[in-house]
Short mmCIF file of the C-alpha atoms (twelve columns), coordinates in Angstrom:
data_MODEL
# 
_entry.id   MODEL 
# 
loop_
_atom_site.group_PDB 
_atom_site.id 
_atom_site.type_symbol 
_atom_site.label_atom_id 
_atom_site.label_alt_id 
_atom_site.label_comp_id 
_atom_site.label_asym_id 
_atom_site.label_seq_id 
_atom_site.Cartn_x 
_atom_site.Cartn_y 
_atom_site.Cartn_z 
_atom_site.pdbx_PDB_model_num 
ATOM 1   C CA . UNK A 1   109.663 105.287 120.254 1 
ATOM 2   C CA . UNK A 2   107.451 106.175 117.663 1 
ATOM 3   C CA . UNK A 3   109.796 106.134 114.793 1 
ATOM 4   C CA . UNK A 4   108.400 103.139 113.489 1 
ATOM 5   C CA . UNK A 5   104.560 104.460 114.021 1 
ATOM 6   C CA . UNK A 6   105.712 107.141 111.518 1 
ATOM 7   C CA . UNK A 7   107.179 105.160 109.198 1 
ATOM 8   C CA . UNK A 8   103.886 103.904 108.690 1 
ATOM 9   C CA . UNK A 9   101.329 106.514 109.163 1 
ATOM 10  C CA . UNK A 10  102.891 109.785 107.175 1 
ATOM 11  C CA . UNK A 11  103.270 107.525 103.836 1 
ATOM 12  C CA . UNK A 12  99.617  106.426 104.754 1 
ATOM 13  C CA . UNK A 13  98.491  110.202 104.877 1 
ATOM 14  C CA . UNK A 14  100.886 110.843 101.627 1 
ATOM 15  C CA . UNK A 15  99.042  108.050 100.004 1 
ATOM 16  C CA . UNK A 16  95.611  109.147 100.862 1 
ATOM 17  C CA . UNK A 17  96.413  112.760 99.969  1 
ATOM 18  C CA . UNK A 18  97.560  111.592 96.308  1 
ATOM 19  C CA . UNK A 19  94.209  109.419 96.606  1 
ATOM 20  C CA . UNK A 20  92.327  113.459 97.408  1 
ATOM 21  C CA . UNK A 21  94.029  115.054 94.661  1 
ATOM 22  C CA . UNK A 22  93.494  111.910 91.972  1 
ATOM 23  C CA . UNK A 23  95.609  108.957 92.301  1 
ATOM 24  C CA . UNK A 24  92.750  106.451 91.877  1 
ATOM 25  C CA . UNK A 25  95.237  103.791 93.499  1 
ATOM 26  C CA . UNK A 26  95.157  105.771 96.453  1 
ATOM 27  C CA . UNK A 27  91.293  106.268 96.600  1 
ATOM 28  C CA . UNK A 28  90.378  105.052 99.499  1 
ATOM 29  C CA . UNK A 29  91.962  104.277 103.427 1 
ATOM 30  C CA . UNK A 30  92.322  100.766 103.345 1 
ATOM 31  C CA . UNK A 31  94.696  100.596 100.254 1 
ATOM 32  C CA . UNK A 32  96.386  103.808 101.877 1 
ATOM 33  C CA . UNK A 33  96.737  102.103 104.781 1 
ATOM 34  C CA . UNK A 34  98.211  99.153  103.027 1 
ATOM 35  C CA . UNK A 35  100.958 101.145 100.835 1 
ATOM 36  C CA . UNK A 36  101.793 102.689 104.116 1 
ATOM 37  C CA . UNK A 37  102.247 99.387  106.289 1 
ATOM 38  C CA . UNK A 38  103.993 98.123  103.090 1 
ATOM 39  C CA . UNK A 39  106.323 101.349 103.496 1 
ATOM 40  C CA . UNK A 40  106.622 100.228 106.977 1 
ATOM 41  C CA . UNK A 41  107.575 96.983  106.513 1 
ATOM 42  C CA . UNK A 42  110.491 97.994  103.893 1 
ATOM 43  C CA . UNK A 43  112.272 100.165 106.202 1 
ATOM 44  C CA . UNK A 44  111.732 97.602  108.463 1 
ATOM 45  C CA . UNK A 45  112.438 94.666  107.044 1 
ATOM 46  C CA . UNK A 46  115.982 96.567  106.084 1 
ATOM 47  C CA . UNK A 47  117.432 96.610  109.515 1 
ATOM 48  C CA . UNK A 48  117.387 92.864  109.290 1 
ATOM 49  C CA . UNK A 49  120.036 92.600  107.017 1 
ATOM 50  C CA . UNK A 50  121.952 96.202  108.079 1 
ATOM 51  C CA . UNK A 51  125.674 95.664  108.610 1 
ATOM 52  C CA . UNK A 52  127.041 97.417  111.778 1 
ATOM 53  C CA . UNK A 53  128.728 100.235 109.964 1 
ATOM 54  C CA . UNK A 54  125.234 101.492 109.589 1 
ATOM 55  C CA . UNK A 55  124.442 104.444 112.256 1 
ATOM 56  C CA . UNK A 56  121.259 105.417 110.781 1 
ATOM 57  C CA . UNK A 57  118.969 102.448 111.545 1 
ATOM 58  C CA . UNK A 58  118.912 99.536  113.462 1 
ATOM 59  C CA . UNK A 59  121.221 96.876  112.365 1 
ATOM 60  C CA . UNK A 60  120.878 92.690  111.941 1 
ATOM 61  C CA . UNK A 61  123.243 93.128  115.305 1 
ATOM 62  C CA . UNK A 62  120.387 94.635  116.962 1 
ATOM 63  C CA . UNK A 63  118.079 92.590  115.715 1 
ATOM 64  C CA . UNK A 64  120.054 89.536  116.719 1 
ATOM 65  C CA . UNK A 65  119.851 90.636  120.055 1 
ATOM 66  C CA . UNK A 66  116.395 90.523  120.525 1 
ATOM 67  C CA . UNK A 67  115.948 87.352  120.069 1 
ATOM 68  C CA . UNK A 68  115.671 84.788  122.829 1 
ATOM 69  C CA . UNK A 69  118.894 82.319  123.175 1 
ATOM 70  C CA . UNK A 70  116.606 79.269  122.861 1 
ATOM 71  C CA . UNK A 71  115.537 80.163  119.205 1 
ATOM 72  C CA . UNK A 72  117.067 77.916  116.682 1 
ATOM 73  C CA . UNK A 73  119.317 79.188  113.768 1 
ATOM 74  C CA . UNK A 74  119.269 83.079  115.332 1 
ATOM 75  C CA . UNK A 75  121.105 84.413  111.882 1 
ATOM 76  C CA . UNK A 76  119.022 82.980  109.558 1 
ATOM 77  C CA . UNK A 77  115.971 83.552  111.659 1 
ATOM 78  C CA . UNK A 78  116.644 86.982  111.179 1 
ATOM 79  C CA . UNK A 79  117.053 87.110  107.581 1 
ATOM 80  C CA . UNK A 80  113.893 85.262  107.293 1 
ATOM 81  C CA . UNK A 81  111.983 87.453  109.435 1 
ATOM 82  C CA . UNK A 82  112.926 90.184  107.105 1 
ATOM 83  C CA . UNK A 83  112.390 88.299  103.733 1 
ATOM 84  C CA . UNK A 84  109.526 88.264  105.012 1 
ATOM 85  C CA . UNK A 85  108.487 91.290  105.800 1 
ATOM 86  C CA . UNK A 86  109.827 92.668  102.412 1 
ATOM 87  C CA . UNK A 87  107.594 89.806  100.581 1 
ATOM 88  C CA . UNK A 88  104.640 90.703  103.072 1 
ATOM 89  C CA . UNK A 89  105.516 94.543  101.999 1 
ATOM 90  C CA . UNK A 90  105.425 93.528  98.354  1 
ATOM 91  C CA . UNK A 91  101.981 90.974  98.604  1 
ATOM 92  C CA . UNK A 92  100.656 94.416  100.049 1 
ATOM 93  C CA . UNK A 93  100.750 96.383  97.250  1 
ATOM 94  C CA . UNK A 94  99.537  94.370  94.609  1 
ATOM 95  C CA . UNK A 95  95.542  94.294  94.858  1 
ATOM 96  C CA . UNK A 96  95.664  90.308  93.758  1 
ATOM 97  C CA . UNK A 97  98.030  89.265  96.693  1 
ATOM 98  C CA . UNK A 98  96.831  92.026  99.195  1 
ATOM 99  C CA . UNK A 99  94.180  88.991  101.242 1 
ATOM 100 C CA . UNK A 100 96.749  86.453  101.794 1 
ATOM 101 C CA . UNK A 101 99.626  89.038  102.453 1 
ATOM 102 C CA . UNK A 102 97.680  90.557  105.192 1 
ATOM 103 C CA . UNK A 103 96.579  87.315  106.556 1 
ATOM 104 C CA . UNK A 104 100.496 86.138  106.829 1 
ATOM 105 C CA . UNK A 105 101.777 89.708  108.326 1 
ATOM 106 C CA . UNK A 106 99.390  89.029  111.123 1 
ATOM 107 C CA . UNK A 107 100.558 86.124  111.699 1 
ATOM 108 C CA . UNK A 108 104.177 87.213  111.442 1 
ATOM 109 C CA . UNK A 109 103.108 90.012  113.736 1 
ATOM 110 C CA . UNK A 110 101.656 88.026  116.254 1 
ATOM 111 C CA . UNK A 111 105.096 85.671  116.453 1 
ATOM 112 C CA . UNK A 112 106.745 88.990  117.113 1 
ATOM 113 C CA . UNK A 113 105.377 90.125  120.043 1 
ATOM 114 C CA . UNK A 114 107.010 87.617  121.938 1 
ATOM 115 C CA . UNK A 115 110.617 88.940  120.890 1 
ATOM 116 C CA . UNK A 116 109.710 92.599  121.496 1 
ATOM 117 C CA . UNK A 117 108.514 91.312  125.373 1 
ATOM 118 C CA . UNK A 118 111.919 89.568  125.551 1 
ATOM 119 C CA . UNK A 119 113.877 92.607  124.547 1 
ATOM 120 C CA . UNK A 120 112.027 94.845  126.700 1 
ATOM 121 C CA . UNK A 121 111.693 92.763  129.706 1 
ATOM 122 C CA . UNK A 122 116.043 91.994  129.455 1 
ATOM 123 C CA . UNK A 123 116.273 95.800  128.681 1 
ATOM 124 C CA . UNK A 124 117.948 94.935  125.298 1 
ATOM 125 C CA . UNK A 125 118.987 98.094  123.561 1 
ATOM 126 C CA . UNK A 126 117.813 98.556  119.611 1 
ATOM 127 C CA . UNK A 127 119.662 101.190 117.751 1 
ATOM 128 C CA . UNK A 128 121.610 102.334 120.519 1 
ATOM 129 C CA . UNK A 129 118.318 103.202 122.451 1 
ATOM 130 C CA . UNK A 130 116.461 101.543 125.298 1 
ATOM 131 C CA . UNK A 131 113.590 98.904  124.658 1 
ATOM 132 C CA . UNK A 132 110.126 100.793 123.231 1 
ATOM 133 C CA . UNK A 133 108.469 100.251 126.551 1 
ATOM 134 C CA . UNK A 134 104.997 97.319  126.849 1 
ATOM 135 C CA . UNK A 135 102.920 100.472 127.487 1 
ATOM 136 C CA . UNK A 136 103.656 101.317 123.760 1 
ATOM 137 C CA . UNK A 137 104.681 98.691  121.871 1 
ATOM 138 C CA . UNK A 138 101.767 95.927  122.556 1 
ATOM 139 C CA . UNK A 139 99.408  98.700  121.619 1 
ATOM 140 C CA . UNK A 140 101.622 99.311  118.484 1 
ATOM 141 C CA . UNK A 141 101.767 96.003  117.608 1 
ATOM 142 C CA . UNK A 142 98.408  95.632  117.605 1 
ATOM 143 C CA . UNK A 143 98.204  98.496  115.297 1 
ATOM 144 C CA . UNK A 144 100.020 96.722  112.573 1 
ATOM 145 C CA . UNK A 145 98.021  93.892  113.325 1 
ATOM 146 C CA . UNK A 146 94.700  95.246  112.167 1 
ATOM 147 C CA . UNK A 147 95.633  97.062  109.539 1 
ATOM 148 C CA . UNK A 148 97.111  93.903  108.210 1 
ATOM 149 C CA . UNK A 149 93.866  92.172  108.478 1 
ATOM 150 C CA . UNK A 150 92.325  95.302  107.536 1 
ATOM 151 C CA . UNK A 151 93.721  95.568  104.368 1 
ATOM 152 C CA . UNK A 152 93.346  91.848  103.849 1 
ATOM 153 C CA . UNK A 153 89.710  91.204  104.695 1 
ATOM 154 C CA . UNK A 154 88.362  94.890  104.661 1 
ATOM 155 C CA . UNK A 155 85.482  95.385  107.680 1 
ATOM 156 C CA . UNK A 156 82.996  93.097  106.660 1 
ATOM 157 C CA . UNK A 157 84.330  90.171  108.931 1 
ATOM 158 C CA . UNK A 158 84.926  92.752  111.931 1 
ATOM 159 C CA . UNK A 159 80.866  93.645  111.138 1 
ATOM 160 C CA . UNK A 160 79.490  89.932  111.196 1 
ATOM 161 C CA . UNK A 161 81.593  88.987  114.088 1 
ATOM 162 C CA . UNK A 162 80.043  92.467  115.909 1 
ATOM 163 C CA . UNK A 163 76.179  91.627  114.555 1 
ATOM 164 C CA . UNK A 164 76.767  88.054  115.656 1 
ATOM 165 C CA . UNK A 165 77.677  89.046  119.372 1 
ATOM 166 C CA . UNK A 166 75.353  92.053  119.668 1 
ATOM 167 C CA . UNK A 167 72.283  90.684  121.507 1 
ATOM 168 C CA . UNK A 168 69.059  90.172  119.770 1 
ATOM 169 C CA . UNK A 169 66.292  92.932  120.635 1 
ATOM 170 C CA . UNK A 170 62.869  91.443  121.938 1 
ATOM 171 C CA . UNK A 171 59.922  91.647  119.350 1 
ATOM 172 C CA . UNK A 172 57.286  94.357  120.509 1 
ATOM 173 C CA . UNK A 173 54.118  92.922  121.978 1 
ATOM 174 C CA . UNK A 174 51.068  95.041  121.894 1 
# 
């Protein structure tokens, strides 16, 4: 259940340690944070095109699965859906494609949630394993979700959204 947490947050903490000890790449969270989703992402994005003689990982097999019956093209949405999370892995980690990469992983994110409701709630098994219960894997989801847009748009939108919705205070009268 939280192999795929992992996968992203110890490279994250590896990134940010190299950042500690000098790696000016690594200097700060947010780019951290983006190698490691990127990290993420690759290991991810490989199941999609696993064969079955793989035992180590999810395969495309389980992947397949997932999927709802009334998706079109269910082989080549796969290998889509993992082309693109290895180009969303790549945008990522190069600082001049890091805004729209994040932006599209969100998105791709958010069209994912669907499939990992539909696997859970027809107790599809991934890797051999039962379905990463809702409890988890909405949260989870969501994790990878703002991080994306994180390491797209930094916290500046998140802060004029929050100063836009925080109420005005009253002017002192005396």
């Amino acid at each position: 259940m939280l192999t795929t947490l992992l996968l992203m947050a110890v490279p994250t903490l590896l990134f940010r340690v190299l950042g500690a000890v000098g790696v000016t790449r690594f200097a700060t969270w947010r780019v951290s944070a983006a190698h490691g989703l990127a990290f993420m992402l690759l290991m991810t994005g490989a199941s999609h095109f696993a064969p079955d003689s793989v035992t180590v990982m999810p395969t495309h097999a389980d992947s397949l699965a997932m999927l709802p019956s009334w998706i079109p093209f269910p082989d080549f949405t796969i290998y889509f859906s993992g082309a693109l999370e290895w180009l969303g892995a790549l945008g990522l980690v190069i600082t001049r494609t890091r805004t729209l990469a994040g932006i599209g992983l969100a998105i791709l994110f958010v069209f994912l949630l669907p499939v990992n409701i539909y696997a859970y709630v027809n107790d599809i098994q991934f890797n051999g394993e039962p379905p990463t219960p809702l409890w988890f894997r909405i949260p989870e989801q969501f994790v990878y979700l703002a991080i994306a847009l994180w390491a797209a748009l930094g916290l500046e939108p998140l802060r004029r959204v929050l100063t836009r919705l925080r109420p005005a205070t009253p002017a002192v009268s005396r």
